[in-house]
C-alpha positions as YAML, in Angstrom:
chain: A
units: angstrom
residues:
- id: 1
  name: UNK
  ca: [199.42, 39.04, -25.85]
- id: 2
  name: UNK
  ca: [201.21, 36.85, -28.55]
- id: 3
  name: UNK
  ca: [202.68, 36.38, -32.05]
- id: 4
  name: UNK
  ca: [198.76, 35.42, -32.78]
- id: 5
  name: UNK
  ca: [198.08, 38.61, -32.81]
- id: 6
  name: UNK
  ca: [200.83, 39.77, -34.97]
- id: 7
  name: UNK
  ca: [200.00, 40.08, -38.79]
- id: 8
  name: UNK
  ca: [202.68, 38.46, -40.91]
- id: 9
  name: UNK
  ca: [200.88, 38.70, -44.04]
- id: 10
  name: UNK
  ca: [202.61, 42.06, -45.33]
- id: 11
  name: UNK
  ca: [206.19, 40.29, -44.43]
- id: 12
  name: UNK
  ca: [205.13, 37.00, -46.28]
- id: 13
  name: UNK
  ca: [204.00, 38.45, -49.24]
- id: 14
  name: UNK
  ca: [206.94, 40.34, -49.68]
- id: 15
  name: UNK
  ca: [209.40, 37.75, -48.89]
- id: 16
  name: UNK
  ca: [207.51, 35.44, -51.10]
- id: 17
  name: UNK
  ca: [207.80, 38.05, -54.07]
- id: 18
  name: UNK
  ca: [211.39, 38.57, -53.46]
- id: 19
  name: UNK
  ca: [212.56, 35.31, -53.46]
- id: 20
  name: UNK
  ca: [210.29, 34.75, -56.77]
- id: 21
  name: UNK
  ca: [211.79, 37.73, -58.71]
- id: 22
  name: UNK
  ca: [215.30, 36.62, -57.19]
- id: 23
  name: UNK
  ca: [214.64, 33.40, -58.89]
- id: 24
  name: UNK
  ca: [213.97, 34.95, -62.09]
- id: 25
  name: UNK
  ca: [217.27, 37.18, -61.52]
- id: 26
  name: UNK
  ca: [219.14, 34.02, -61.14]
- id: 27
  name: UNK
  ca: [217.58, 32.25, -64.43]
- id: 28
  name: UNK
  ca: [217.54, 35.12, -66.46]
- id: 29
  name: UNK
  ca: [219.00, 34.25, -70.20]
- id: 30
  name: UNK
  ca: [221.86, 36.78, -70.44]
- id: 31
  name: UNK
  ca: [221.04, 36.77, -74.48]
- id: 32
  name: UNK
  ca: [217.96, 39.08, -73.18]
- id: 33
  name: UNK
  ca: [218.77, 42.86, -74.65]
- id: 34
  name: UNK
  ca: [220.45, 44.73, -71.17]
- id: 35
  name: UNK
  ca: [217.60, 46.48, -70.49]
- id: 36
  name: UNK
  ca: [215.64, 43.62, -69.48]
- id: 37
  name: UNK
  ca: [218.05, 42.63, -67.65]
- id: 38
  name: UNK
  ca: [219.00, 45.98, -65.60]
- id: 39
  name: UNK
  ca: [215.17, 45.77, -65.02]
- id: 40
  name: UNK
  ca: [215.10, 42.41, -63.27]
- id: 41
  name: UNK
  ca: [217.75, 43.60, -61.72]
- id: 42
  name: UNK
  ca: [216.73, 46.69, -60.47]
- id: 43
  name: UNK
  ca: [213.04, 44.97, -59.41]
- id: 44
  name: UNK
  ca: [215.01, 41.99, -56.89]
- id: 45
  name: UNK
  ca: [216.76, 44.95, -55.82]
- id: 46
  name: UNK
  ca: [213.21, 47.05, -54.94]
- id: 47
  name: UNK
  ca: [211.15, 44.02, -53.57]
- id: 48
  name: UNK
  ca: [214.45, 43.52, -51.37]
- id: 49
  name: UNK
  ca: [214.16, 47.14, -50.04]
- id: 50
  name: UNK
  ca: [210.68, 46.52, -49.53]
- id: 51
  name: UNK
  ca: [211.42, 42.95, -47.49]
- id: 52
  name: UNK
  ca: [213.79, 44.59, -44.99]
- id: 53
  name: UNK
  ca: [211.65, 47.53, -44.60]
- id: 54
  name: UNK
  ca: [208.60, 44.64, -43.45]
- id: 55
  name: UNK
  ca: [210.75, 42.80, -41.76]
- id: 56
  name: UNK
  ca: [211.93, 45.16, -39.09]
- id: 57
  name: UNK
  ca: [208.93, 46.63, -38.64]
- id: 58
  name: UNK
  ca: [207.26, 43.15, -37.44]
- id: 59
  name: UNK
  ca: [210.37, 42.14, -35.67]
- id: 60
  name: UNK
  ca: [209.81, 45.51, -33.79]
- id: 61
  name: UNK
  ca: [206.11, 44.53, -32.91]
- id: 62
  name: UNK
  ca: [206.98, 40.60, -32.20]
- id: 63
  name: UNK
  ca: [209.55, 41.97, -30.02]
- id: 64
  name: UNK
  ca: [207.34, 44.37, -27.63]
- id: 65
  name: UNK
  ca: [204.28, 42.36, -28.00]
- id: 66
  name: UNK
  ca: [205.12, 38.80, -28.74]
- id: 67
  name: UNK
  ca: [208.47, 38.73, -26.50]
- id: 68
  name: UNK
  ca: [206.40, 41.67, -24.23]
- id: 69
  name: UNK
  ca: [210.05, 44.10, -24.40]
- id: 70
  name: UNK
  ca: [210.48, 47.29, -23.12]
- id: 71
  name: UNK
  ca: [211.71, 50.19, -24.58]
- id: 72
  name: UNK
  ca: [212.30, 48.34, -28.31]
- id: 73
  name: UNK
  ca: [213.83, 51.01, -30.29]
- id: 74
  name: UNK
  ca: [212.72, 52.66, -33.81]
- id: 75
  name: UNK
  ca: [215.50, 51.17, -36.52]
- id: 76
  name: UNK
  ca: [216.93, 48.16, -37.58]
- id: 77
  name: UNK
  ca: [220.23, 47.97, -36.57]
- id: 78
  name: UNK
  ca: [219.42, 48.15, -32.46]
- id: 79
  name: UNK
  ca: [216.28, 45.79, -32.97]
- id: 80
  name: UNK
  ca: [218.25, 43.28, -34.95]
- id: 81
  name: UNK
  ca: [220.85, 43.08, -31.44]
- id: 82
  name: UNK
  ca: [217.98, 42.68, -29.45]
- id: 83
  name: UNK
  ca: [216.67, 39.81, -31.96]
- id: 84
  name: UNK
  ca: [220.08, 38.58, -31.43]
- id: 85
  name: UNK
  ca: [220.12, 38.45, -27.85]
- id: 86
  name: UNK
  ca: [216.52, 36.65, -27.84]
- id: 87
  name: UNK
  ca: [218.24, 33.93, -29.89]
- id: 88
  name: UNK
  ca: [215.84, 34.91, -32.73]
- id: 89
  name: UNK
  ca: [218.30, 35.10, -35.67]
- id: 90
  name: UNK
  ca: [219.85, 31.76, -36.81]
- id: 91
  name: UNK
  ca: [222.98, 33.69, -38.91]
- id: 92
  name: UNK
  ca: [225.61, 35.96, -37.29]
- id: 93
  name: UNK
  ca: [224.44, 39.33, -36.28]
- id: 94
  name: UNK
  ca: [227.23, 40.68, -38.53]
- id: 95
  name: UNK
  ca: [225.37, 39.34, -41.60]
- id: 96
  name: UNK
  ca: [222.25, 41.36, -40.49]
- id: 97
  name: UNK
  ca: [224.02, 44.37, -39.68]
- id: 98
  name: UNK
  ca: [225.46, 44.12, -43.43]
- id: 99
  name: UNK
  ca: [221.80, 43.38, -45.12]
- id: 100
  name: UNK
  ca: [221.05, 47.01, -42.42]
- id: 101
  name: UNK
  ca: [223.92, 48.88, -44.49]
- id: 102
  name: UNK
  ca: [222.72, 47.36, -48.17]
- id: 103
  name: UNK
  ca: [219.58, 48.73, -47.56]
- id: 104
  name: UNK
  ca: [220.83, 51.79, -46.35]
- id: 105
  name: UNK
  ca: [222.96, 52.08, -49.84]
- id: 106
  name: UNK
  ca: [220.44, 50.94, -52.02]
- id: 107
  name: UNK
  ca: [217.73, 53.69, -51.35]
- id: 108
  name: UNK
  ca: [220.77, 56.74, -50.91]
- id: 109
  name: UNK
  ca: [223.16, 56.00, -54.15]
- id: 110
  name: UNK
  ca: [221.55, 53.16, -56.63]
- id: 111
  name: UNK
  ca: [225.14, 53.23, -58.34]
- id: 112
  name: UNK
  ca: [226.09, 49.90, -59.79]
- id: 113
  name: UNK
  ca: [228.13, 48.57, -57.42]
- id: 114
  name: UNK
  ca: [225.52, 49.04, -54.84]
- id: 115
  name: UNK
  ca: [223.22, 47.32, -56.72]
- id: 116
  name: UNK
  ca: [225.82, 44.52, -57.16]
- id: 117
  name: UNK
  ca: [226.35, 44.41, -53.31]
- id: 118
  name: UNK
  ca: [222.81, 43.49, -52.33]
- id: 119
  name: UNK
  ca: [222.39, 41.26, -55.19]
- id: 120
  name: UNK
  ca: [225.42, 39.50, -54.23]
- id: 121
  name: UNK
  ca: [224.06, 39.49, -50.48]
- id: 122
  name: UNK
  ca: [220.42, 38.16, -51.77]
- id: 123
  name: UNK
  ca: [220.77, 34.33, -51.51]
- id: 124
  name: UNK
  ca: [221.76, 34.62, -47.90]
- id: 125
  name: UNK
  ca: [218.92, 37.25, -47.11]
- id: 126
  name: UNK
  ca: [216.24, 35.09, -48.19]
- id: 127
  name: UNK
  ca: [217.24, 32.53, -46.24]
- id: 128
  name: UNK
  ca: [218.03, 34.74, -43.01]
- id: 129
  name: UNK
  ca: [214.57, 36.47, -43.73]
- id: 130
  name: UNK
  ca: [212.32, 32.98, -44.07]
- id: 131
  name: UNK
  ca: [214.26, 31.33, -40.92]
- id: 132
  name: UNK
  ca: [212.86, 34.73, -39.18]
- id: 133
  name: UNK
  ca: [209.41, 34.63, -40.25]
- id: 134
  name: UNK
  ca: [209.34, 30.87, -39.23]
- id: 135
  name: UNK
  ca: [210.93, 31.71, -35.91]
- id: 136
  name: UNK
  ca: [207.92, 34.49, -34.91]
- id: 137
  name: UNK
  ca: [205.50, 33.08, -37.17]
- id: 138
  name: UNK
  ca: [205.72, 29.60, -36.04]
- id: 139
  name: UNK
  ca: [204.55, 29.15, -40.41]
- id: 140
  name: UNK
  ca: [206.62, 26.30, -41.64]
- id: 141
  name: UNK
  ca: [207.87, 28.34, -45.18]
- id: 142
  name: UNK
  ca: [205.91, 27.24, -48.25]
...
């Protein structure tokens, strides 16, 4: 039993996307017509939702297999305490509690100040979300 038997590859590739399209996002020449733009937009905002969805659902497995926990419940919020407790998370659980709720708004109401919210929170994901994977993955980050 052991993070060796964990795949990460799902996680990786979708962190790596992310943080490419995020760096597109952040580059992106405003003169582009605002279509373009919303679409950008719109596709950090998707790979994001499909980041967090990856990532909890390997910190849920690293947790009862790699840590061997009991009892590891079946959404974020709860498993991103436990992480907390196991010293896994290098940012204040408050921070992953809000990328919990941004998720939770950007797949129930993709209004525009949602979408502004978890761009604005997007930076600090990234980060939060590679420090993780090298934490279970014991990967440096490419």
């Amino acid at each position: 039993m052991g993070e060796q038997m964990i795949d990460f590859g799902k996680y990786k590739q979708s962190l790596t996307l992310l943080e490419s399209q995020f760096g597109h996002w952040r580059t992106l020449d405003t003169a582009l017509p605002i279509w373009i733009q919303e679409a950008v937009s719109e596709s950090v905002i998707q790979r994001y939702e499909t980041c967090y969805d990856c990532l909890w659902k390997v910190l849920k497995r690293y947790l009862k297999e790699g840590l061997g926990l009991p009892d590891v419940p079946n959404s974020p919020k709860p498993l991103f305490r436990i992480a907390n407790e196991n010293n896994l998370l290098t940012s204040d659980i408050a921070r992953w509690l809000i990328y919990a709720d941004t998720r939770i708004g950007t797949s129930h109401d993709y209004d525009g100040e949602k979408a502004k919210a978890a761009l604005n929170i997007m930076d600090a994901f990234i980060k939060d979300a590679v420090n993780l994977y090298q934490t279970m993955s014991g990967e440096t980050w490419p």
